[in-house]
Every structure is written in structure tokens, then in C-alpha cells.
mmCIF file of C-alpha atoms in Angstrom:
data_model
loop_
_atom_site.group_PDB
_atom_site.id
_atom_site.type_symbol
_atom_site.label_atom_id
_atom_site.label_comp_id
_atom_site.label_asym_id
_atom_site.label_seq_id
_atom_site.Cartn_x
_atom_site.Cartn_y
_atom_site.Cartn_z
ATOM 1 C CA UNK A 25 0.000 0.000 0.000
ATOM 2 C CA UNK A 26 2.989 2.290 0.835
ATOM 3 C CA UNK A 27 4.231 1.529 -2.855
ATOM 4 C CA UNK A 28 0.723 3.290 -3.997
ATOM 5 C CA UNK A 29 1.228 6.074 -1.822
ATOM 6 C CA UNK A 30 4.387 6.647 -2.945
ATOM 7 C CA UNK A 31 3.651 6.509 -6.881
ATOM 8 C CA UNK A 32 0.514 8.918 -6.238
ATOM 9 C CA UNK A 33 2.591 11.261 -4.807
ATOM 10 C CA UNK A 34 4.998 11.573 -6.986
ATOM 11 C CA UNK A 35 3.841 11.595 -10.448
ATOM 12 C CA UNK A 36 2.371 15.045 -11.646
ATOM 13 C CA UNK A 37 -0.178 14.011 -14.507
ATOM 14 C CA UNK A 38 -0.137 16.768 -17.472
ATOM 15 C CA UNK A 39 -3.877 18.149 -16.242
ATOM 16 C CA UNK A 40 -6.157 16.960 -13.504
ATOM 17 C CA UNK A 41 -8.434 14.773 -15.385
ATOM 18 C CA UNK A 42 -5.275 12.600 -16.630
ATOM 19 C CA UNK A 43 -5.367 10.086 -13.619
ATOM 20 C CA UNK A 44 -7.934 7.909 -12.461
ATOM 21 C CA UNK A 45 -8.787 5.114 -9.606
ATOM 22 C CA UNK A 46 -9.892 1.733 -9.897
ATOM 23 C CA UNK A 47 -11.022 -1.458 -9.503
ATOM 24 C CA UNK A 48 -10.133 -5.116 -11.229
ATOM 25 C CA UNK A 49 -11.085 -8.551 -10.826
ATOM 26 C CA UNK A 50 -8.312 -10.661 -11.492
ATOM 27 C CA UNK A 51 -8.026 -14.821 -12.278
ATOM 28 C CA UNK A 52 -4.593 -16.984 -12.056
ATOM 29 C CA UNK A 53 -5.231 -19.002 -14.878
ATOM 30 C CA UNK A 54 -2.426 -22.356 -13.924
ATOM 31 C CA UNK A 55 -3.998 -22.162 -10.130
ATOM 32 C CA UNK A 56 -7.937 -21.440 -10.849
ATOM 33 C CA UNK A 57 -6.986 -18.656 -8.417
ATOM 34 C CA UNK A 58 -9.717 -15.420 -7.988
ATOM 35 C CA UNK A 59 -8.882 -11.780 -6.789
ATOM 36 C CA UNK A 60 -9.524 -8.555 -6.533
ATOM 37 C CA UNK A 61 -6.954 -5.318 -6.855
ATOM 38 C CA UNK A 62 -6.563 -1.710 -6.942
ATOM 39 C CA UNK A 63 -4.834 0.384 -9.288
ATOM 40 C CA UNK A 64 -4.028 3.950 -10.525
ATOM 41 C CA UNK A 65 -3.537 5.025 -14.005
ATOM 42 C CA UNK A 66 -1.343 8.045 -14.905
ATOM 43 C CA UNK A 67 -1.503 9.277 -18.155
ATOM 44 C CA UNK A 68 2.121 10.439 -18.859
ATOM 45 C CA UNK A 69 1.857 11.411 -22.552
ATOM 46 C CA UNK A 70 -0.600 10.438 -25.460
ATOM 47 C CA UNK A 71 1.262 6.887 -25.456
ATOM 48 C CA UNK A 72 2.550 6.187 -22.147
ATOM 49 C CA UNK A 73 0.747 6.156 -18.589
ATOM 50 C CA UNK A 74 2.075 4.431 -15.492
ATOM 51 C CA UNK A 75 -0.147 1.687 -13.474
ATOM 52 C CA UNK A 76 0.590 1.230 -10.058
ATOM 53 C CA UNK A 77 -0.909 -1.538 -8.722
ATOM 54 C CA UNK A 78 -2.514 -4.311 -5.507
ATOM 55 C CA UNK A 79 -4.347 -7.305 -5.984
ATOM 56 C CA UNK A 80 -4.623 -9.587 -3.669
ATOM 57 C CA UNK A 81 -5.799 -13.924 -3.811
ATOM 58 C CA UNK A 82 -7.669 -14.350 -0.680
ATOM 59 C CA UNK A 83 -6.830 -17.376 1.404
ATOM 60 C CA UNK A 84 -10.152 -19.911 -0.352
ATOM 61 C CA UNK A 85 -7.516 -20.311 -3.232
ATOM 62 C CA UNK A 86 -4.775 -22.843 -3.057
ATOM 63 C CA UNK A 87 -2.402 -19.689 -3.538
ATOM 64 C CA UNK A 88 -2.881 -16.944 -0.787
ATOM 65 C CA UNK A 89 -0.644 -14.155 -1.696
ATOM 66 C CA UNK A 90 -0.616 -10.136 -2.078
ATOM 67 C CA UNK A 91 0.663 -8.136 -5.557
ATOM 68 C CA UNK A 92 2.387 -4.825 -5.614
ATOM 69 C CA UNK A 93 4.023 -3.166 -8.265
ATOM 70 C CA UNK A 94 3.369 -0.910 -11.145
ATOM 71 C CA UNK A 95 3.471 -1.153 -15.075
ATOM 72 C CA UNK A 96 4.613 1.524 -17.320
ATOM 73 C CA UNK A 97 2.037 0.805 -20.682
ATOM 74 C CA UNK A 98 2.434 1.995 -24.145
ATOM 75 C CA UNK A 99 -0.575 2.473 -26.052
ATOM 76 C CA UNK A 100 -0.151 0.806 -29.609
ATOM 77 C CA UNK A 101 -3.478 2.843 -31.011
ATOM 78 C CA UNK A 102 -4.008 6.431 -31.767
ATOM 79 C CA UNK A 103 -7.964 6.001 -31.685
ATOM 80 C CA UNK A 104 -9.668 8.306 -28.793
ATOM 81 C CA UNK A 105 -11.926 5.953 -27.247
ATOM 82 C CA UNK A 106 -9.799 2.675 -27.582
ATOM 83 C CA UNK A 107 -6.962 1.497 -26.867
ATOM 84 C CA UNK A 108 -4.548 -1.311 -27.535
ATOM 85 C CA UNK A 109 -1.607 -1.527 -25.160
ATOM 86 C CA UNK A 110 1.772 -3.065 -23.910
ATOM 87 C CA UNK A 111 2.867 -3.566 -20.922
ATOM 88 C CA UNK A 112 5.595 -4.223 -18.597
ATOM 89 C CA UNK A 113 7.074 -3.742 -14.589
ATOM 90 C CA UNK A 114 8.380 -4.476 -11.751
ATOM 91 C CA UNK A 115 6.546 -6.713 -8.760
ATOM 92 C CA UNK A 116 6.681 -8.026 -4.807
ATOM 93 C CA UNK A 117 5.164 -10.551 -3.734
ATOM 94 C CA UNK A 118 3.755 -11.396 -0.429
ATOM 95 C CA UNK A 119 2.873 -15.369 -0.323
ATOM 96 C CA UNK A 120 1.044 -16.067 2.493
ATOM 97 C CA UNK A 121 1.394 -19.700 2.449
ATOM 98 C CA UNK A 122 4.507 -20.359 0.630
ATOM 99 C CA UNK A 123 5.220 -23.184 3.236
ATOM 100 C CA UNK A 124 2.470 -26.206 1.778
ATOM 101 C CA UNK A 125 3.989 -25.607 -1.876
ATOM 102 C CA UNK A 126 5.916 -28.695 -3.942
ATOM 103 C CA UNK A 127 7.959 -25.549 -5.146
ATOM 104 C CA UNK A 128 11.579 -25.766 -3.797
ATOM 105 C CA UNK A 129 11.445 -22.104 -5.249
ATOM 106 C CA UNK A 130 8.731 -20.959 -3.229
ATOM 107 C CA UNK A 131 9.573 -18.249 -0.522
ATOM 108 C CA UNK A 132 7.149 -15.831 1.664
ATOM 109 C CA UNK A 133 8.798 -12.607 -0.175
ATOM 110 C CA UNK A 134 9.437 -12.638 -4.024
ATOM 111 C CA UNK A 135 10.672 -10.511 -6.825
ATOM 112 C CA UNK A 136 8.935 -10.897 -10.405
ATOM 113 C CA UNK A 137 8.837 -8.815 -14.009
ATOM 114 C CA UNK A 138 5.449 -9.010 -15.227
ATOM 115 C CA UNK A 139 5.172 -8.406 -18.860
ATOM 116 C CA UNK A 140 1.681 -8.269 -20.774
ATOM 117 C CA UNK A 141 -0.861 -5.653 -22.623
ATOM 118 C CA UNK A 142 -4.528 -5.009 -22.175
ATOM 119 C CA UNK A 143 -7.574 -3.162 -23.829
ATOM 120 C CA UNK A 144 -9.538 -0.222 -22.604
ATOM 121 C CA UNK A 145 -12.472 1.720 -23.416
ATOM 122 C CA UNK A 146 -12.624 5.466 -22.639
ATOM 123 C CA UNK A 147 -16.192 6.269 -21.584
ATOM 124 C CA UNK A 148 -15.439 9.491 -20.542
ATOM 125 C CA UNK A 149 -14.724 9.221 -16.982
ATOM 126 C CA UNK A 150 -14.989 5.754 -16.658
ATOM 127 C CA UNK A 151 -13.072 3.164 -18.075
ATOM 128 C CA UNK A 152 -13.061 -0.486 -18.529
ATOM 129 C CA UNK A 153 -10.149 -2.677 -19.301
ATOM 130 C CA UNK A 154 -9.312 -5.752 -19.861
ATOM 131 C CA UNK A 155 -5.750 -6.938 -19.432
ATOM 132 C CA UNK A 156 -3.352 -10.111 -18.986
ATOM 133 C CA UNK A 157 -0.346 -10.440 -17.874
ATOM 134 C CA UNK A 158 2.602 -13.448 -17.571
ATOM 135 C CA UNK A 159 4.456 -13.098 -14.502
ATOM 136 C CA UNK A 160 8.291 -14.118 -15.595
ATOM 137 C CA UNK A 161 9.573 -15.447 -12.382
ATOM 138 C CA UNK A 162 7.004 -18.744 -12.516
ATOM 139 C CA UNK A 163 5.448 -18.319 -15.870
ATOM 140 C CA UNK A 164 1.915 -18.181 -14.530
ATOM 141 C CA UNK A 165 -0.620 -15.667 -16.383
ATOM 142 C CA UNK A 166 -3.251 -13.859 -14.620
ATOM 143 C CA UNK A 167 -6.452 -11.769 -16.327
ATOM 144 C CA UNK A 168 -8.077 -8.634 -15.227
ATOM 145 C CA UNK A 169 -11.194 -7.139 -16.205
ATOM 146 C CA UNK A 170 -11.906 -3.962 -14.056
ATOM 147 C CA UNK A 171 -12.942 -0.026 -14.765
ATOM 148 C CA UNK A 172 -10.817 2.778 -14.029
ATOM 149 C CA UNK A 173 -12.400 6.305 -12.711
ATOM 150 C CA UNK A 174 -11.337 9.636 -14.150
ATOM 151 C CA UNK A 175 -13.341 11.902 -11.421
ATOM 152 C CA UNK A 176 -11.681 15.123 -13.011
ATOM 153 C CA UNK A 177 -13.099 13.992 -16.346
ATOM 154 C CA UNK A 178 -16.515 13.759 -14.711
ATOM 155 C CA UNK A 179 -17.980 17.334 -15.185
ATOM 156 C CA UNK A 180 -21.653 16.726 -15.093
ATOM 157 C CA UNK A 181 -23.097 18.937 -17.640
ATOM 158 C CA UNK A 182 -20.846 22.092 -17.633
ATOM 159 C CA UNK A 183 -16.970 22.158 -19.134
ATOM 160 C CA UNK A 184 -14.251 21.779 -16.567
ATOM 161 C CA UNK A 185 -11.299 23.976 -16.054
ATOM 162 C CA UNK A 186 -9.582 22.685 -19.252
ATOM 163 C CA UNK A 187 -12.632 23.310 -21.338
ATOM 164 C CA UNK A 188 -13.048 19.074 -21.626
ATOM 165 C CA UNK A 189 -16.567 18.044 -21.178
ATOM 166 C CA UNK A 190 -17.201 14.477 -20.187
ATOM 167 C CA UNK A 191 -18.821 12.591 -22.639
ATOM 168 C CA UNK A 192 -21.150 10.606 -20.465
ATOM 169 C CA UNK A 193 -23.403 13.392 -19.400
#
């Protein structure tokens, strides 16, 4: 969590309305493993933002463990309200019960690259993705479906500070 603090408060996004909040579901596809996470999303440029990011495998799944870490993502698209992206970063791991695993490997604290891409929708200030990701210490994949929030992108009815109107209202 300190990891998320950290990233939000030091990136400076180009205007107010370039970072959002969100939510994901996520699923460990070798260990039929479900979660939930957090993330941010930075917009940095047109092409790159930075995704810090928590998600967590409650103890019900044969793997309990905790994610954090945070992706820098290049968009591959130049189209408004889609895009296609890459992505790749850094990641500890907190696994919780690292002790009952056949994995000589396996350790409470690990280290891991995570390399992937995703799709998103931008619905004015909210917006779904959809990502995966392979994690390159194990080779295990996870997906993510979730929605990012823009708040400063959510002007109901009248034009923000920047002039940008959300398109939702």
C-alpha cells in the first residue's frame, strides 16, 4: 500500500483529469486462483501512462498471496476511445502460504517482471479494461477485467477547467 502512496505522490499528470482510480477482478489461470486489486492510471503522454498496482488472492484459493508493483504501458493505437496496449514492470510478492507448496522455489517474499498488454475503453470518466499479464519469475498468467475512474473527467453537464466536457453526461 505504501508503494501506492508513494507513486501517487509523486507523479504530476499533465492536467487533472489525466489520472484515475480503480477497480479489477483478477483470475490466475495455472492455479484457478480469484482476486480482486486496486490500481491507478497516470496518463504520462498520449502513449505512455504508469499503473501502479494491488491485488490480492484471498486465502479460499490454493495460492494466498498479495501483488504490488506498477506497469509503465504503451498504447499501440491512436484512436480516442480505444486502446490497444503493452505492458511491462516491476513486482513483490507477499505469499502467504509459501510453506504447503511442492515448489523448492517458493519463498514468503518474491521478486517478479510481469510483462503483458490489455484493452480499454474510454467512456469518458470511466473506463473499462481488460488486461493479462505473464508473470516471468514462474510463468503463470493472470487476467483482469476492471474499470478505471477519471473523477476530473466527470464534469456533469458544464466544461471543466480545461474546457473538456465528459462525454457521459
Amino acid at each position: 500500500m505504501y508503494l501506492l502512496l508513494i507513486f501517487v505522490s509523486e507523479i504530476k499528470a499533465q492536467s487533472y483529469r489525466d489520472w484515475g482510480v480503480g477497480i479489477e477482478n483478477v483470475y490466475n489461470i495455472p492455479i484457478k486462483g480469484v482476486g480482486f486489486g486496486l490500481r491507478s492510471h497516470f496518463n504520462l503522454s498520449n502513449k505512455w501512462f504508469l499503473s501502479p498496482q494491488f491485488s490480492f488472492y484471498p486465502s479460499w484459493n490454493k495460492v494466498s498471496e498479495s501483488y504490488y508493483g506498477a506497469n509503465i504501458n504503451y498504447n499501440l493505437t491512436s484512436e480516442k476511445k480505444w486502446g490497444l496496449y503493452i505492458s511491462l514492470g516491476p513486482y513483490y510478492n507477499h505469499w502467504s502460504n509459501h510453506s504447503v507448496s511442492s515448489f523448492s522455489e517458493a519463498k514468503l517474499v518474491n521478486f517478479s517482471i510481469e510483462l503483458g498488454g490489455g484493452i480499454y475503453r474510454d467512456a469518458g470518466c470511466f473506463r473499462p479494461f481488460f488486461e493479462y499479464l505473464a508473470n516471468a519469475k514462474w510463468w503463470e498468467s493472470n487476467l483482469s477485467a476492471g474499470v478505471n475512474v477519471f473523477f476530473g473527467a466527470c464534469v456533469s453537464g458544464e466544461r471543466g477547467r480545461d474546457g473538456y466536457k465528459c462525454p457521459a453526461y
